[in-house]
Structures are given as C-alpha cells and as structure tokens.
Amino acid sequence: MGTFVSNPNTNSTASEAKIHSSREMVSWIIDSTWKKLQNPFIVGIIAIMLSPWFIRRPYMLVRNLLKRLFRTRNKRNIAVGPLTDVLEYGKIEWKGDTKQAEQMRKAYEDIYLAHGIKNMRIIRGDNYCALRAVLFQILCQGIPLPSWLREQDVSKIPEKIFTQGCNWLQQYSFGPEKYTGNNVFGKLRKYLELFKEQWINIYGIKDYAKRTDMCLNLFSEQENEYKMFEAMKFLMLCDVVELHENMRNGEDVPSFCDFFFARDSSPDPLSFMMNHLNNVGDTGGLEQIEMFLLGFTFHLKIRTFRLYKYGTEEFESCYQADCHREWYEVILLTEDDRHYNVPINWI
C-alpha cells in the first residue's frame, strides 16, 4: 500500500490564501461601514441606538450607589417588635403535641384570659434583653425618674464612686469592650447624661401614642440604646457599692442582699463587676438575683410570668418582693429566665 505524503508548499499556499481572504473581508466591512456613516441619517440612528448605553450605564452606577447608601442609612435596629396577639404567638411558637408545647400554650392562654394581657412585644434576645425589656416599659408607661436620680448631677457619679476607694472602676467594660482604662470616666459621664436626658424627655410626652413612637425610634438606634443600657448597669453597680457598705456597717438592707453577696462570685462590688456585670451585653445577661437589684435601683416592682413554670407557685414571680408601695410596676414574660418579652396591658 502506498503512503500519502503531504506537500508543505501546498499547505502554505492554502493558509496564505485563507489569510488574504479574511483581510479582504475585514477591509470590505470597514469600507462599507465608513461609507454608510457619511450619511447623516445613518449616523443619527446609530447615535440614538448607542446613547442609552452610554448614558444609562453611569446613571445605573450612580443609582445603585445611592441605593446602597440609603439602605445602610435607613437600616433599622429591630430591638422591639410590633404588637403581637398573645394567643396567636403561643400557638405559632409552640406547635405540636409534646407535653412542653401543650404546657406553654396553656400558659399563654392563662395570661390572656385570667390576667387580661391581650398583646405583647417581642424583645430582641441578645445579652441586653432584660435591660431592654424593663427600660422600654419605663419609658413607654411614662414612669418618672426615681427621686435619687432626679435630684443629683449624674455626670459626677463616676468620680464620686472612684473617690470612695473604688479605684478598680477603670476595669469596667462596656458590653463587648473589655477594657477602656482612663477613658471609662468620660464615657460613663456621657452615657449617664444621655440616659437621664432621654428619660426626662420621653416622660414629658403625655400622649401615649406619641410617647410609644418616640420609644420605638430610640430603640431603633443601636448605639444610643447600648449607651443607655451601660448607664443602667453602672447605676446598678453604684447601688451594690452602697449596699455592701451598709451591710458591713450593720445597717438594714433589702432581703435579696443576703443571697446576692453570699455567691462565691460576688462577695463584694469588685467581684460582682468582674464576674457578672462586665459580661452583661457581651457573653451573658442578668441573672435572676440581679433582677432584684435592677428593680431596687430604679424603684420598680418587676412582676414576671415565668411561662415554663406554669402550674406551679413560681409561675408568677416578683422582683422586688419587699419593695415600697409607691414603686411602679412593670411586667415581663419569659420562657427560660433569659429572654424577656413585654406584655402590653396599659393601652
């Protein structure tokens, strides 16, 4: 059988012919297009067709940039939810036939029928949850400042505590901020002033609807609400310093102090701050015994429905049990003693 041998000259000639043909075609397209572009009518049509692309592209870029900016600016901090029907919430959250689900539905039904609580607001369940739930009710109900807080210059409290021998105050941390050193006093002064100013301003609004709107706006600003929570924490610490000193001097103190200072982790104010208070807003929330302190500090009777305790004597608890009669009452709902929601019964 013979072998076919290709001729390299033949292949080269074919390739050159193909290149020459391609060049002629490109040249013809360019010449033809140029001749048509000399016609003003054709030029106008092409300009109309291309102008949206050139104009629209930068317009779209600017539009998208503005949308991102406004989206970031208008992004709301949903810390306090809208009004929610108590019965419906219980049915939605606790579906199923388990014993726990049935018990929780009955608990929600009980507070709806027996206690007249028809609506609630869901509070964001972070580590400021208890402080947020209590402060929202304070402001929304139009509860006035305690006399001790109303009558003094709050900006001077940090230095006052420091001069009482609490030089460890520089180790106070603001939620996730672990340590701020000498800057502690400046930040605390600003936070305390903001806290008192906002409380006074909102208390001065007598119309409930307007007061509620202002509260919701305040709690939609994460930076400001965190500052107010830190002010609350610090005022609680100030009371711990005073209560501990009173106990050492043999003076009368609220009954919860016996349990509070009996903990291995909080026998004194420094231990309480380092082991408990500094964690609030960061890695943990308020513990039950600290709810007593919260009520004592702001002269509140904190009545709490502990839904998972339904059917027992602990279903309804009160912090502070030995509070004064003139103290105002706020009500909380909890399913686990960590996350608190706000029942609405004052509309």
Tab-separated table of C-alpha atoms in Angstrom:
chain	number	residue	atom	x	y	z
A	1	MET	CA	0.000	0.000	0.000
A	2	GLY	CA	1.370	3.407	-0.922
A	3	THR	CA	1.940	6.190	1.610
A	4	PHE	CA	0.481	9.626	1.061
A	5	VAL	CA	2.983	12.390	1.684
A	6	SER	CA	1.649	15.943	2.081
A	7	ASN	CA	3.356	18.729	0.249
A	8	PRO	CA	4.376	21.530	2.644
A	9	ASN	CA	4.293	24.057	-0.181
A	10	THR	CA	0.672	23.209	-0.884
A	11	ASN	CA	-0.362	23.736	2.811
A	12	SER	CA	1.478	27.044	2.969
A	13	THR	CA	-0.235	28.322	-0.145
A	14	ALA	CA	-3.680	27.397	1.211
A	15	SER	CA	-3.025	29.189	4.528
A	16	GLU	CA	-1.860	32.348	2.750
A	17	ALA	CA	-4.961	32.321	0.565
A	18	LYS	CA	-7.210	31.994	3.650
A	19	ILE	CA	-5.469	34.920	5.424
A	20	HIS	CA	-5.691	37.064	2.296
A	21	SER	CA	-9.406	36.281	2.012
A	22	SER	CA	-10.023	37.228	5.667
A	23	ARG	CA	-8.175	40.521	5.223
A	24	GLU	CA	-10.262	41.357	2.177
A	25	MET	CA	-13.481	40.674	4.101
A	26	VAL	CA	-12.462	42.886	7.072
A	27	SER	CA	-11.391	45.626	4.677
A	28	TRP	CA	-14.714	45.433	2.849
A	29	ILE	CA	-16.692	45.683	6.151
A	30	ILE	CA	-14.717	48.742	7.252
A	31	ASP	CA	-15.070	50.479	3.876
A	32	SER	CA	-18.778	49.733	3.702
A	33	THR	CA	-19.414	50.957	7.233
A	34	TRP	CA	-17.452	54.153	6.690
A	35	LYS	CA	-19.396	54.961	3.540
A	36	LYS	CA	-22.696	54.472	5.389
A	37	LEU	CA	-21.513	56.625	8.306
A	38	GLN	CA	-21.057	59.512	5.851
A	39	ASN	CA	-24.844	59.525	5.551
A	40	PRO	CA	-26.157	61.870	8.354
A	41	PHE	CA	-29.333	59.832	8.655
A	42	ILE	CA	-27.394	56.634	9.416
A	43	VAL	CA	-25.153	58.497	11.872
A	44	GLY	CA	-28.195	59.811	13.703
A	45	ILE	CA	-29.760	56.351	14.011
A	46	ILE	CA	-26.539	54.872	15.396
A	47	ALA	CA	-26.191	57.756	17.855
A	48	ILE	CA	-29.749	57.203	19.108
A	49	MET	CA	-29.105	53.490	19.494
A	50	LEU	CA	-25.824	53.951	21.381
A	51	SER	CA	-26.765	56.940	23.562
A	52	PRO	CA	-28.914	54.957	26.051
A	53	TRP	CA	-25.991	52.609	26.640
A	54	PHE	CA	-23.524	55.431	27.306
A	55	ILE	CA	-25.972	57.452	29.367
A	56	ARG	CA	-27.695	54.632	31.173
A	57	ARG	CA	-24.548	52.894	32.346
A	58	PRO	CA	-23.199	55.748	34.544
A	59	TYR	CA	-26.764	56.530	35.632
A	60	MET	CA	-27.230	52.970	36.812
A	61	LEU	CA	-23.920	53.067	38.656
A	62	VAL	CA	-24.921	56.263	40.487
A	63	ARG	CA	-28.389	54.912	41.204
A	64	ASN	CA	-27.028	51.677	42.689
A	65	LEU	CA	-24.533	53.616	44.802
A	66	LEU	CA	-27.290	55.856	46.209
A	67	LYS	CA	-29.495	52.853	46.907
A	68	ARG	CA	-26.711	51.229	48.919
A	69	LEU	CA	-26.083	54.407	50.875
A	70	PHE	CA	-29.757	54.907	51.728
A	71	ARG	CA	-30.195	51.222	52.519
A	72	THR	CA	-27.347	51.423	55.032
A	73	ARG	CA	-28.615	54.701	56.456
A	74	ASN	CA	-32.204	53.553	56.778
A	75	LYS	CA	-31.392	50.120	58.144
A	76	ARG	CA	-33.394	49.830	61.336
A	77	ASN	CA	-32.322	48.117	64.504
A	78	ILE	CA	-35.331	45.907	65.250
A	79	ALA	CA	-34.892	45.628	69.006
A	80	VAL	CA	-38.566	45.939	69.935
A	81	GLY	CA	-41.111	44.187	67.753
A	82	PRO	CA	-44.650	45.266	66.797
A	83	LEU	CA	-47.779	44.482	68.808
A	84	THR	CA	-48.471	40.744	68.684
A	85	ASP	CA	-51.533	38.834	69.834
A	86	VAL	CA	-50.578	36.701	72.852
A	87	LEU	CA	-52.742	33.697	71.970
A	88	GLU	CA	-51.619	33.634	68.346
A	89	TYR	CA	-47.985	33.910	69.363
A	90	GLY	CA	-48.306	30.964	71.734
A	91	LYS	CA	-49.969	28.816	69.068
A	92	ILE	CA	-47.359	29.654	66.416
A	93	GLU	CA	-44.293	29.292	68.624
A	94	TRP	CA	-45.405	26.126	70.404
A	95	LYS	CA	-46.900	23.816	67.831
A	96	GLY	CA	-47.008	20.076	68.270
A	97	ASP	CA	-48.320	17.581	70.779
A	98	THR	CA	-45.400	17.410	73.175
A	99	LYS	CA	-46.038	17.967	76.866
A	100	GLN	CA	-43.874	21.094	76.864
A	101	ALA	CA	-45.672	22.623	73.873
A	102	GLU	CA	-49.066	21.958	75.442
A	103	GLN	CA	-47.950	23.496	78.735
A	104	MET	CA	-46.610	26.645	77.056
A	105	ARG	CA	-49.824	27.139	75.053
A	106	LYS	CA	-51.819	26.853	78.280
A	107	ALA	CA	-49.514	29.402	79.927
A	108	TYR	CA	-50.112	31.926	77.153
A	109	GLU	CA	-53.839	31.236	77.312
A	110	ASP	CA	-53.800	31.813	81.073
A	111	ILE	CA	-52.180	35.238	80.895
A	112	TYR	CA	-54.574	36.131	78.072
A	113	LEU	CA	-57.792	35.078	79.839
A	114	ALA	CA	-57.015	35.237	83.558
A	115	HIS	CA	-54.699	38.252	83.599
A	116	GLY	CA	-56.161	40.274	80.732
A	117	ILE	CA	-52.927	40.555	78.784
A	118	LYS	CA	-54.005	40.534	75.136
A	119	ASN	CA	-50.892	41.794	73.349
A	120	MET	CA	-47.134	41.652	73.676
A	121	ARG	CA	-43.980	42.972	72.048
A	122	ILE	CA	-41.127	40.639	71.186
A	123	ILE	CA	-37.805	41.884	72.544
A	124	ARG	CA	-34.598	41.011	70.739
A	125	GLY	CA	-32.970	38.192	72.683
A	126	ASP	CA	-29.404	39.414	72.992
A	127	ASN	CA	-27.500	39.843	76.257
A	128	TYR	CA	-29.110	43.237	76.923
A	129	CYS	CA	-32.560	41.667	76.733
A	130	ALA	CA	-33.687	42.139	80.349
A	131	LEU	CA	-32.464	45.744	80.475
A	132	ARG	CA	-34.171	46.493	77.165
A	133	ALA	CA	-37.486	44.987	78.252
A	134	VAL	CA	-37.534	46.915	81.531
A	135	LEU	CA	-36.366	50.237	80.083
A	136	PHE	CA	-38.894	50.058	77.246
A	137	GLN	CA	-41.714	49.732	79.764
A	138	ILE	CA	-40.333	52.503	81.959
A	139	LEU	CA	-40.308	54.929	79.060
A	140	CYS	CA	-43.472	53.710	77.345
A	141	GLN	CA	-45.577	53.847	80.514
A	142	GLY	CA	-44.314	57.315	81.359
A	143	ILE	CA	-42.785	56.271	84.688
A	144	PRO	CA	-40.916	59.197	86.326
A	145	LEU	CA	-37.279	59.094	87.391
A	146	PRO	CA	-36.613	57.878	90.929
A	147	SER	CA	-36.143	60.808	93.275
A	148	TRP	CA	-32.493	59.920	93.981
A	149	LEU	CA	-31.701	60.037	90.243
A	150	ARG	CA	-33.738	63.160	89.558
A	151	GLU	CA	-32.090	65.216	92.294
A	152	GLN	CA	-28.399	64.726	91.526
A	153	ASP	CA	-25.914	65.545	88.787
A	154	VAL	CA	-25.333	62.148	87.201
A	155	SER	CA	-22.142	63.283	85.478
A	156	LYS	CA	-20.402	63.433	88.872
A	157	ILE	CA	-21.322	59.900	89.973
A	158	PRO	CA	-18.333	58.062	88.390
A	159	GLU	CA	-15.738	60.238	90.128
A	160	LYS	CA	-17.730	60.052	93.363
A	161	ILE	CA	-17.609	56.255	93.325
A	162	PHE	CA	-13.921	56.313	92.423
A	163	THR	CA	-13.048	58.543	95.394
A	164	GLN	CA	-14.836	56.124	97.742
A	165	GLY	CA	-11.980	53.671	97.240
A	166	CYS	CA	-13.257	52.005	94.076
A	167	ASN	CA	-10.089	52.575	92.030
A	168	TRP	CA	-10.854	49.272	90.297
A	169	LEU	CA	-13.582	51.122	88.389
A	170	GLN	CA	-11.151	51.555	85.480
A	171	GLN	CA	-11.677	47.862	84.746
A	172	TYR	CA	-15.350	48.451	83.947
A	173	SER	CA	-16.165	47.227	80.438
A	174	PHE	CA	-18.921	48.373	78.117
A	175	GLY	CA	-20.508	45.228	76.751
A	176	PRO	CA	-18.091	43.725	74.212
A	177	GLU	CA	-15.434	46.337	75.104
A	178	LYS	CA	-13.157	44.561	77.536
A	179	TYR	CA	-11.134	47.458	78.879
A	180	THR	CA	-11.068	51.195	78.376
A	181	GLY	CA	-8.685	52.409	81.117
A	182	ASN	CA	-8.783	56.128	81.917
A	183	ASN	CA	-11.449	56.640	79.254
A	184	VAL	CA	-14.001	54.906	81.497
A	185	PHE	CA	-14.977	58.090	83.326
A	186	GLY	CA	-15.537	60.178	80.215
A	187	LYS	CA	-17.696	57.508	78.612
A	188	LEU	CA	-19.713	56.908	81.760
A	189	ARG	CA	-20.431	60.625	82.159
A	190	LYS	CA	-21.746	60.858	78.588
A	191	TYR	CA	-23.815	57.697	78.887
A	192	LEU	CA	-25.359	58.760	82.200
A	193	GLU	CA	-26.242	62.196	80.841
A	194	LEU	CA	-27.837	60.645	77.747
A	195	PHE	CA	-29.782	58.185	79.888
A	196	LYS	CA	-31.223	60.860	82.175
A	197	GLU	CA	-31.929	63.268	79.311
A	198	GLN	CA	-33.829	60.679	77.266
A	199	TRP	CA	-35.846	59.535	80.283
A	200	ILE	CA	-36.845	63.123	81.130
A	201	ASN	CA	-37.714	63.975	77.515
A	202	ILE	CA	-39.886	60.912	76.944
A	203	TYR	CA	-41.568	61.240	80.348
A	204	GLY	CA	-42.598	64.761	79.339
A	205	ILE	CA	-44.682	63.427	76.424
A	206	LYS	CA	-48.181	62.904	77.803
A	207	ASP	CA	-49.777	61.419	74.680
A	208	TYR	CA	-49.343	57.634	74.799
A	209	ALA	CA	-49.149	57.113	71.021
A	210	LYS	CA	-46.504	59.819	70.589
A	211	ARG	CA	-44.551	58.514	73.566
A	212	THR	CA	-44.590	54.997	72.128
A	213	ASP	CA	-43.374	56.233	68.737
A	214	MET	CA	-40.516	58.090	70.380
A	215	CYS	CA	-39.578	54.967	72.363
A	216	LEU	CA	-39.560	52.824	69.229
A	217	ASN	CA	-37.359	55.383	67.478
A	218	LEU	CA	-34.954	55.412	70.404
A	219	PHE	CA	-34.704	51.627	70.472
A	220	SER	CA	-34.110	51.544	66.720
A	221	GLU	CA	-30.796	53.378	67.248
A	222	GLN	CA	-28.493	50.627	68.437
A	223	GLU	CA	-25.649	52.883	69.512
A	224	ASN	CA	-27.840	55.033	71.764
A	225	GLU	CA	-29.768	52.146	73.292
A	226	TYR	CA	-26.497	50.386	74.161
A	227	LYS	CA	-25.259	53.548	75.872
A	228	MET	CA	-28.420	53.672	77.961
A	229	PHE	CA	-28.064	50.032	78.964
A	230	GLU	CA	-24.493	50.658	80.070
A	231	ALA	CA	-25.701	53.609	82.144
A	232	MET	CA	-28.236	51.291	83.809
A	233	LYS	CA	-25.515	48.748	84.534
A	234	PHE	CA	-23.305	51.359	86.135
A	235	LEU	CA	-26.104	52.715	88.338
A	236	MET	CA	-26.749	49.138	89.497
A	237	LEU	CA	-23.053	48.866	90.372
A	238	CYS	CA	-23.280	52.091	92.399
A	239	ASP	CA	-26.096	50.568	94.438
A	240	VAL	CA	-24.042	47.419	95.013
A	241	VAL	CA	-21.214	49.571	96.407
A	242	GLU	CA	-23.620	51.314	98.765
A	243	LEU	CA	-25.463	48.146	99.830
A	244	HIS	CA	-22.211	46.322	100.535
A	245	GLU	CA	-21.001	49.188	102.707
A	246	ASN	CA	-24.310	49.276	104.585
A	247	MET	CA	-24.083	45.534	105.258
A	248	ARG	CA	-20.569	45.919	106.640
A	249	ASN	CA	-21.818	48.662	108.964
A	250	GLY	CA	-24.730	46.542	110.197
A	251	GLU	CA	-27.408	48.715	108.605
A	252	ASP	CA	-30.670	47.432	107.166
A	253	VAL	CA	-30.521	46.267	103.559
A	254	PRO	CA	-33.076	44.597	101.248
A	255	SER	CA	-33.560	40.875	101.783
A	256	PHE	CA	-32.065	39.920	98.402
A	257	CYS	CA	-28.647	41.152	99.566
A	258	ASP	CA	-28.183	38.065	101.742
A	259	PHE	CA	-28.289	35.853	98.643
A	260	PHE	CA	-26.563	38.370	96.393
A	261	PHE	CA	-23.379	38.698	98.463
A	262	ALA	CA	-23.439	35.034	99.507
A	263	ARG	CA	-22.456	33.982	95.994
A	264	ASP	CA	-18.823	32.939	95.671
A	265	SER	CA	-18.639	35.032	92.524
A	266	SER	CA	-19.939	38.280	94.062
A	267	PRO	CA	-18.980	38.666	97.737
A	268	ASP	CA	-18.060	42.320	97.085
A	269	PRO	CA	-18.631	45.014	94.425
A	270	LEU	CA	-15.373	44.329	92.548
A	271	SER	CA	-16.142	40.615	92.225
A	272	PHE	CA	-19.681	41.404	91.074
A	273	MET	CA	-18.392	43.764	88.395
A	274	MET	CA	-15.668	41.439	87.120
A	275	ASN	CA	-17.624	38.172	87.236
A	276	HIS	CA	-21.118	39.318	86.360
A	277	LEU	CA	-21.754	42.919	85.337
A	278	ASN	CA	-18.959	43.196	82.770
A	279	ASN	CA	-20.423	40.181	80.984
A	280	VAL	CA	-23.866	41.731	80.577
A	281	GLY	CA	-24.279	42.797	76.966
A	282	ASP	CA	-21.315	40.651	75.928
A	283	THR	CA	-21.358	36.981	76.894
A	284	GLY	CA	-24.279	36.880	79.330
A	285	GLY	CA	-27.395	38.624	80.583
A	286	LEU	CA	-28.803	39.427	84.015
A	287	GLU	CA	-29.311	36.504	86.363
A	288	GLN	CA	-32.438	36.154	88.485
A	289	ILE	CA	-30.894	37.567	91.649
A	290	GLU	CA	-29.704	40.559	89.631
A	291	MET	CA	-33.289	41.253	88.575
A	292	PHE	CA	-33.905	42.123	92.234
A	293	LEU	CA	-31.037	44.614	92.041
A	294	LEU	CA	-32.439	46.093	88.820
A	295	GLY	CA	-35.811	46.670	90.472
A	296	PHE	CA	-34.209	48.133	93.588
A	297	THR	CA	-32.011	50.553	91.630
A	298	PHE	CA	-34.855	52.064	89.627
A	299	HIS	CA	-37.563	51.726	92.284
A	300	LEU	CA	-39.582	49.187	90.329
A	301	LYS	CA	-41.722	46.199	91.156
A	302	ILE	CA	-40.833	43.750	88.357
A	303	ARG	CA	-43.618	41.175	88.043
A	304	THR	CA	-42.606	38.279	85.812
A	305	PHE	CA	-44.664	35.475	84.315
A	306	ARG	CA	-42.302	32.521	84.014
A	307	LEU	CA	-44.232	30.559	81.411
A	308	TYR	CA	-42.220	27.366	81.709
A	309	LYS	CA	-43.242	27.261	85.386
A	310	TYR	CA	-46.948	27.221	84.547
A	311	GLY	CA	-48.945	25.199	87.058
A	312	THR	CA	-46.511	25.864	89.925
A	313	GLU	CA	-46.138	28.564	92.574
A	314	GLU	CA	-43.220	30.012	90.612
A	315	PHE	CA	-45.359	30.819	87.572
A	316	GLU	CA	-45.665	34.419	88.753
A	317	SER	CA	-42.608	35.919	90.456
A	318	CYS	CA	-41.924	39.379	91.765
A	319	TYR	CA	-38.617	41.230	91.849
A	320	GLN	CA	-38.531	43.181	94.272
A	321	ALA	CA	-40.583	41.304	96.894
A	322	ASP	CA	-40.083	43.898	99.657
A	323	CYS	CA	-40.434	46.987	97.505
A	324	HIS	CA	-42.181	50.127	98.645
A	325	ARG	CA	-45.825	50.628	97.789
A	326	GLU	CA	-45.192	53.749	95.733
A	327	TRP	CA	-42.835	51.959	93.368
A	328	TYR	CA	-44.153	51.476	89.853
A	329	GLU	CA	-44.795	48.050	88.366
A	330	VAL	CA	-43.515	46.611	85.098
A	331	ILE	CA	-44.439	43.165	83.782
A	332	LEU	CA	-42.288	40.702	81.866
A	333	LEU	CA	-42.875	37.388	80.123
A	334	THR	CA	-40.153	34.773	79.962
A	335	GLU	CA	-39.945	31.217	78.709
A	336	ASP	CA	-36.497	30.466	80.156
A	337	ASP	CA	-35.403	33.234	82.611
A	338	ARG	CA	-33.010	34.564	79.954
A	339	HIS	CA	-35.115	36.043	77.180
A	340	TYR	CA	-37.814	38.518	78.234
A	341	ASN	CA	-40.753	39.845	76.234
A	342	VAL	CA	-43.036	42.744	77.122
A	343	PRO	CA	-46.771	42.189	77.726
A	344	ILE	CA	-48.914	45.184	76.832
A	345	ASN	CA	-51.814	45.779	79.189
A	346	TRP	CA	-51.801	49.557	79.524
A	347	ILE	CA	-53.255	50.536	76.121
